[in-house]
Coordinates of C-alpha atoms and ligand atoms in Angstrom, one line a residue:
M132 CA -17.3 -33.9 15.9
A133 CA -13.3 -34.4 15.3
R134 CA -13.2 -30.9 14.7
L135 CA -14.9 -30.0 18.0
T136 CA -12.7 -32.1 19.8
R137 CA -9.8 -31.4 18.4
R138 CA -10.4 -27.4 18.5
H139 CA -10.8 -28.0 22.3
F140 CA -7.2 -30.5 22.8
T141 CA -5.3 -26.9 21.0
M142 CA -6.8 -24.6 22.7
G143 CA -6.0 -26.3 25.9
A144 CA -2.8 -27.1 25.0
A145 CA -1.7 -23.5 23.9
A146 CA -2.8 -22.6 27.2
A147 CA -0.8 -25.2 29.5
G148 CA 1.6 -23.4 27.2
V149 CA 2.8 -27.0 25.5
T150 CA 3.6 -27.5 21.7
T151 CA 0.6 -29.1 20.1
F152 CA 0.2 -31.5 17.4
S153 CA -3.5 -31.0 14.7
I154 CA -4.9 -34.3 14.1
G155 CA -2.6 -34.9 10.6
G156 CA 1.0 -35.3 12.6
A157 CA 2.2 -32.4 10.9
R158 CA 3.4 -29.9 13.9
A159 CA 1.3 -26.9 14.2
A160 CA 3.6 -24.0 14.0
E161 CA 5.0 -22.5 17.1
F162 CA 4.8 -19.1 15.8
T163 CA 1.5 -18.1 13.8
Y164 CA 1.7 -14.3 12.5
K165 CA -1.2 -12.4 10.8
F166 CA -0.7 -10.7 8.1
A167 CA -3.4 -8.1 6.3
N168 CA -3.3 -6.1 3.6
N169 CA -6.1 -4.0 1.1
L170 CA -5.6 -5.8 -2.2
A171 CA -6.7 -9.1 -4.6
L172 CA -4.5 -12.5 -3.9
T173 CA -4.4 -12.3 -7.9
H174 CA -1.8 -8.7 -7.4
P175 CA 1.6 -9.5 -7.4
L176 CA 1.8 -7.9 -3.3
N177 CA 0.1 -11.4 -2.3
K178 CA 1.7 -13.8 -4.5
R179 CA 5.7 -12.4 -4.2
A180 CA 4.4 -12.8 0.1
Q181 CA 2.6 -16.3 -0.3
E182 CA 6.1 -17.0 -2.1
A183 CA 8.0 -14.9 0.9
A184 CA 4.8 -17.4 3.6
E185 CA 6.6 -20.7 1.9
K186 CA 10.1 -19.9 2.2
I187 CA 10.1 -18.9 5.8
K188 CA 7.8 -21.6 6.5
D189 CA 10.5 -24.2 5.0
E190 CA 13.4 -22.4 6.4
T191 CA 12.0 -21.9 10.0
K192 CA 11.6 -25.0 10.0
G193 CA 7.9 -24.5 10.3
R194 CA 8.2 -23.0 13.5
F195 CA 6.9 -19.9 12.4
E196 CA 3.6 -19.3 10.5
L197 CA 2.5 -16.0 8.0
Q198 CA -0.7 -16.2 7.3
I199 CA -2.4 -13.9 5.0
F200 CA -5.5 -11.4 4.6
P201 CA -6.2 -10.6 1.5
S202 CA -8.4 -8.3 0.4
S203 CA -8.8 -6.6 3.4
Q204 CA -9.7 -9.4 4.8
L205 CA -9.5 -8.5 9.0
G206 CA -11.7 -4.9 8.0
S207 CA -10.8 -1.8 6.2
D208 CA -7.2 -0.1 5.9
T209 CA -8.7 2.6 8.7
D210 CA -9.8 0.0 10.9
T211 CA -6.7 -2.3 10.2
L212 CA -4.3 0.9 11.3
G213 CA -6.0 0.2 14.6
Q214 CA -5.5 -3.5 14.6
I215 CA -1.6 -3.2 13.8
R216 CA -0.9 -0.9 16.7
N217 CA -1.9 -2.5 19.6
G218 CA -1.0 -6.3 18.0
A219 CA -4.5 -8.0 16.5
V220 CA -2.5 -8.0 13.3
D221 CA 1.0 -8.4 13.2
F222 CA 1.7 -7.2 9.6
F223 CA -0.1 -4.6 7.6
T224 CA 0.5 -3.3 4.6
L225 CA -0.3 0.3 4.8
S226 CA 0.2 3.8 2.0
G227 CA 2.6 6.2 3.9
L228 CA -0.3 8.7 3.0
I229 CA -2.8 6.4 5.1
L230 CA -0.3 6.0 7.9
S231 CA -0.6 10.0 8.2
T232 CA -3.3 10.1 9.6
L233 CA 0.0 8.4 13.0
V234 CA 2.7 9.9 11.5
P235 CA 2.5 12.8 10.0
T236 CA 5.4 13.1 7.6
A237 CA 5.1 9.6 5.8
A238 CA 2.8 10.8 3.5
I239 CA 6.1 12.9 1.8
S240 CA 6.5 10.4 -1.0
G241 CA 2.8 11.2 -2.3
V242 CA 3.5 14.9 -3.1
G243 CA 2.2 15.4 -7.0
F244 CA 4.3 14.7 -9.3
A245 CA 7.7 14.4 -7.3
F246 CA 8.9 11.5 -9.0
E247 CA 9.3 11.5 -12.4
N248 CA 9.9 7.5 -12.8
Y249 CA 10.9 4.8 -11.2
D250 CA 14.9 5.4 -10.6
S251 CA 14.1 8.4 -9.4
V252 CA 11.3 6.5 -7.0
W253 CA 13.6 3.5 -5.6
K254 CA 16.9 6.2 -4.9
A255 CA 14.4 8.3 -2.9
M256 CA 12.7 5.7 -1.2
D257 CA 15.8 3.2 -0.6
G258 CA 18.0 6.1 0.3
A259 CA 18.0 9.7 2.5
L260 CA 13.8 10.1 2.0
G261 CA 13.0 6.3 2.9
N262 CA 15.2 6.1 6.0
F263 CA 14.0 9.2 6.8
I264 CA 10.3 8.3 7.4
R265 CA 11.4 4.6 9.0
E266 CA 12.7 6.7 11.4
E267 CA 9.4 8.7 11.5
I268 CA 7.5 5.7 11.6
A269 CA 9.9 3.9 14.3
K270 CA 9.3 6.6 16.5
S271 CA 5.4 6.2 17.2
R272 CA 7.0 2.8 19.4
Q273 CA 3.9 0.2 18.4
I274 CA 4.7 0.0 14.8
F275 CA 8.1 -0.4 12.3
A276 CA 8.6 -0.3 9.1
F277 CA 10.5 -3.2 6.9
D278 CA 13.8 -1.9 4.7
K279 CA 12.3 -2.0 1.8
I280 CA 9.5 -0.2 0.5
W281 CA 6.7 -1.9 -1.4
D282 CA 5.3 -1.0 -4.9
N283 CA 1.8 0.3 -5.4
G284 CA 2.6 2.6 -8.9
F285 CA 1.9 5.2 -10.3
R286 CA -1.7 6.7 -9.9
Q287 CA -3.8 6.6 -13.0
T288 CA -7.6 8.4 -13.2
T289 CA -10.2 6.7 -14.2
T290 CA -14.2 7.4 -14.4
S291 CA -17.3 6.8 -15.5
T292 CA -18.1 9.6 -17.2
K293 CA -15.3 11.5 -19.1
P294 CA -11.5 11.4 -19.9
I295 CA -9.5 13.7 -18.3
T296 CA -7.5 15.1 -20.6
S297 CA -6.8 18.9 -18.7
P298 CA -7.4 20.3 -14.9
A299 CA -10.6 21.4 -15.9
D300 CA -11.7 17.9 -16.5
F301 CA -11.7 17.3 -12.7
D302 CA -14.0 20.3 -12.3
G303 CA -16.5 19.4 -9.8
M304 CA -15.6 16.0 -10.3
K305 CA -17.3 13.8 -7.4
L306 CA -13.7 11.6 -7.0
R307 CA -13.3 8.4 -4.2
V308 CA -9.8 9.1 -2.6
P309 CA -8.0 7.0 -0.1
P310 CA -8.7 8.0 3.3
A311 CA -6.0 11.2 4.2
P312 CA -5.3 14.3 4.0
L313 CA -2.8 14.9 1.6
W314 CA -4.9 13.6 -0.9
T315 CA -8.7 15.2 -0.6
S316 CA -6.2 17.8 -0.6
M317 CA -4.3 17.4 -4.1
F318 CA -7.5 16.7 -5.0
K319 CA -9.3 20.5 -4.4
A320 CA -6.3 21.7 -5.5
F321 CA -6.9 20.3 -8.4
G322 CA -10.7 21.4 -8.6
A323 CA -12.1 18.3 -8.0
A324 CA -14.8 17.2 -4.7
P325 CA -13.2 14.2 -3.7
T326 CA -14.5 12.3 -1.1
T327 CA -12.4 9.8 1.0
I328 CA -13.2 6.0 1.4
N329 CA -11.7 3.2 1.8
F330 CA -10.3 0.7 -0.9
N331 CA -12.3 -2.4 0.5
E332 CA -15.4 0.1 -0.2
T333 CA -14.1 1.7 -3.6
Y334 CA -15.7 -1.5 -6.0
S335 CA -19.2 -0.5 -4.7
A336 CA -19.5 3.1 -4.8
L337 CA -18.0 3.0 -8.3
Q338 CA -21.0 1.2 -9.1
S339 CA -23.9 2.3 -7.1
K340 CA -22.2 5.7 -8.6
V341 CA -21.8 7.5 -5.6
V342 CA -19.1 8.5 -6.9
D343 CA -18.0 8.9 -10.7
G344 CA -14.0 8.1 -10.6
Q345 CA -11.2 6.9 -8.8
E346 CA -6.8 6.7 -9.5
N347 CA -5.2 4.3 -8.9
P348 CA -2.0 2.0 -10.4
L349 CA -2.8 -0.6 -13.2
A350 CA -2.0 -3.2 -11.7
I351 CA -4.8 -2.6 -8.3
I352 CA -7.3 -1.5 -11.2
D353 CA -6.7 -4.7 -12.9
T354 CA -6.9 -7.1 -9.9
A355 CA -9.2 -5.6 -8.4
K356 CA -11.4 -5.4 -11.5
L357 CA -12.5 -1.5 -11.2
Y358 CA -12.9 -1.6 -15.1
E359 CA -15.9 -3.0 -14.5
V360 CA -17.2 -0.4 -13.6
Q361 CA -14.8 2.4 -15.1
S362 CA -14.9 3.4 -18.8
F363 CA -11.9 6.0 -19.0
C364 CA -8.7 5.3 -17.8
S365 CA -6.5 9.0 -18.1
T366 CA -2.5 8.4 -17.2
T367 CA -2.6 11.4 -14.9
N368 CA 0.5 9.7 -13.4
H369 CA -0.2 12.5 -9.9
M370 CA 1.8 10.8 -7.2
W371 CA 4.1 7.8 -6.4
D372 CA 2.6 5.5 -4.4
G373 CA 4.1 2.4 -2.1
F374 CA 3.5 -0.1 0.5
W375 CA 5.6 0.3 4.0
F376 CA 5.8 -3.6 4.9
L377 CA 4.7 -2.8 9.0
A378 CA 5.2 -4.7 11.9
N379 CA 3.5 -4.6 15.4
R380 CA 6.4 -4.2 17.6
R381 CA 5.5 -5.3 20.5
N382 CA 4.6 -9.0 19.1
W383 CA 7.4 -8.2 16.7
D384 CA 10.3 -7.9 19.5
A385 CA 8.3 -11.5 21.3
L386 CA 10.1 -13.2 18.1
P387 CA 13.3 -15.1 18.7
K388 CA 16.4 -12.9 16.8
D389 CA 17.5 -16.0 14.4
I390 CA 13.2 -17.0 13.4
Q391 CA 13.3 -12.4 13.0
D392 CA 16.6 -12.5 11.1
I393 CA 14.9 -15.2 8.4
V394 CA 11.4 -13.6 8.4
A395 CA 13.0 -9.6 7.5
K396 CA 14.7 -11.7 4.9
H397 CA 12.4 -12.9 3.4
I398 CA 9.7 -10.6 3.4
N399 CA 12.8 -7.5 2.3
A400 CA 13.1 -9.6 -1.4
A401 CA 9.7 -10.3 -1.5
G402 CA 9.5 -7.0 -1.6
L403 CA 12.4 -6.0 -4.1
A404 CA 10.4 -9.2 -6.8
E405 CA 7.2 -7.3 -6.3
R406 CA 8.4 -4.1 -7.4
N407 CA 9.9 -5.5 -11.4
D408 CA 6.2 -7.7 -11.0
V409 CA 4.5 -4.4 -11.4
A410 CA 6.8 -2.4 -13.2
A411 CA 6.4 -4.9 -15.6
L412 CA 2.6 -4.9 -15.4
E413 CA 2.7 -1.6 -15.8
K414 CA 4.7 -2.0 -19.4
T415 CA 2.2 -4.7 -20.0
L416 CA -1.3 -4.1 -18.6
R417 CA -2.5 -1.0 -21.1
E418 CA -3.4 -3.0 -23.5
Q419 CA -5.2 -5.4 -21.7
L420 CA -7.5 -3.2 -19.9
I421 CA -8.4 -2.2 -23.6
S422 CA -9.4 -5.2 -24.8
K423 CA -11.4 -5.0 -21.6
G424 CA -12.8 -2.0 -22.5
M425 CA -10.9 1.0 -21.2
K426 CA -10.5 3.8 -23.0
F427 CA -7.1 5.4 -22.8
N428 CA -5.8 8.7 -22.8
D429 CA -2.1 10.5 -21.9
V430 CA -2.3 14.3 -19.9
N431 CA 0.4 16.3 -20.3
A432 CA 1.7 16.4 -17.0
T433 CA 3.2 20.0 -17.1
A434 CA -0.5 20.8 -17.1
F435 CA -1.6 19.7 -14.1
R436 CA 1.4 20.7 -11.7
D437 CA 1.2 24.1 -12.8
K438 CA -2.8 23.7 -11.5
L439 CA -1.2 22.1 -7.9
R440 CA 1.2 25.1 -7.8
A441 CA -1.6 27.8 -8.3
A442 CA -2.8 26.3 -5.7
G443 CA -0.7 26.3 -3.5
F444 CA -0.2 23.0 -2.6
Y445 CA 3.3 22.7 -2.8
T446 CA 3.1 26.4 -0.5
E447 CA 0.7 24.9 2.1
W448 CA 2.2 20.9 1.7
K449 CA 5.8 22.1 2.4
Q450 CA 4.7 24.3 5.5
K451 CA 2.7 21.3 6.7
F452 CA 5.4 18.6 6.5
G453 CA 8.1 21.3 7.9
D454 CA 11.6 22.2 6.3
Q455 CA 14.2 19.1 7.3
A456 CA 10.6 16.3 5.7
W457 CA 10.5 18.8 2.4
S458 CA 14.4 19.4 2.0
T459 CA 15.3 15.8 2.3
L460 CA 11.7 15.4 -0.4
E461 CA 14.0 17.8 -2.7
A462 CA 17.3 16.5 -1.8
S463 CA 16.4 13.6 -3.9
V464 CA 13.9 14.9 -6.8
G465 CA 14.9 18.2 -7.6
K466 CA 12.9 21.2 -6.1
L467 CA 9.3 21.3 -5.9
S468 CA 7.9 24.4 -4.3
Ligands
X2X4 O1 -6.7 2.5 -1.3 C1 -6.1 2.8 -2.3 O2 -6.2 3.6 -3.3 C2 -4.8 1.6 -2.4 C3 -5.4 0.2 -3.0 O3 -4.3 2.2 -3.6 C4 -4.4 2.2 -1.3 O4 -4.2 1.4 -0.3 C5 -3.6 3.3 -0.8

């Protein structure tokens, strides 16, 4: 009953445009913004976002509250992309590849074997390539991306059937890939049979054997407990993937400048901290996942890259992305096609 009364009071007060007070006496935030993501609470992305939320609340003296919805609680990535565009969600972390269904060139950072290591990733994504993609995202007018892209990691291949030791092991393999044309194209080029499935349905698709494998960084294989339904992990390192921290343009513009500055400062700093966390995890998780029963093997990346080249993957995507985008990528990472 108390809850009902309070809810009515809050709604009435909000409708009347006056500041609301909760029953405990703590003042409700003036701005409550929703941040959606597809990762478990235990992933560094959510830990760092939580820390940022606390710092933002402190520094805005409670005026701004960042509400975090992990684990696709507000819907799949495909659904949430719709919600960040129309403003039902205020912030969303999304892979550039999935974002490419709205901003085609955002997928370019996911070209197979483009980045050799983290040094080349951050040089490109904090430099010319990242700037180019952020400008393309901003052109959508509905959304924009914060300065610092967050890390997902270098993607590895897991299966329940057999290890991937050479490209031939991909032949006809039923693999889950995220919903993005570049992913489907790449795994077809490897010879596999990719199926697009949103991340929030991936565990159950693996468990019920709708697909035999998937590919994700170790931090996700661990925090999403994919080791429970996958036996082999082959360190294919076929792609680096990151999460753009996206904001709905209209809702962002509705914030006072001083609050915008505080939010952006803490979000970007949290992104940098998250990058370090993920890099550290990539060094230690292999042993942990082995102790949880996964069998690891390393591969010769050259054979996989040659397979993509022979299948015409680079030629096709160079043409799709266009000369400007492709030369921006090659200026950062060297010649690809
Ligand atoms: O869907 C995936 O595999 C994930 C979690 O890595 C992305 O968000 C692209």
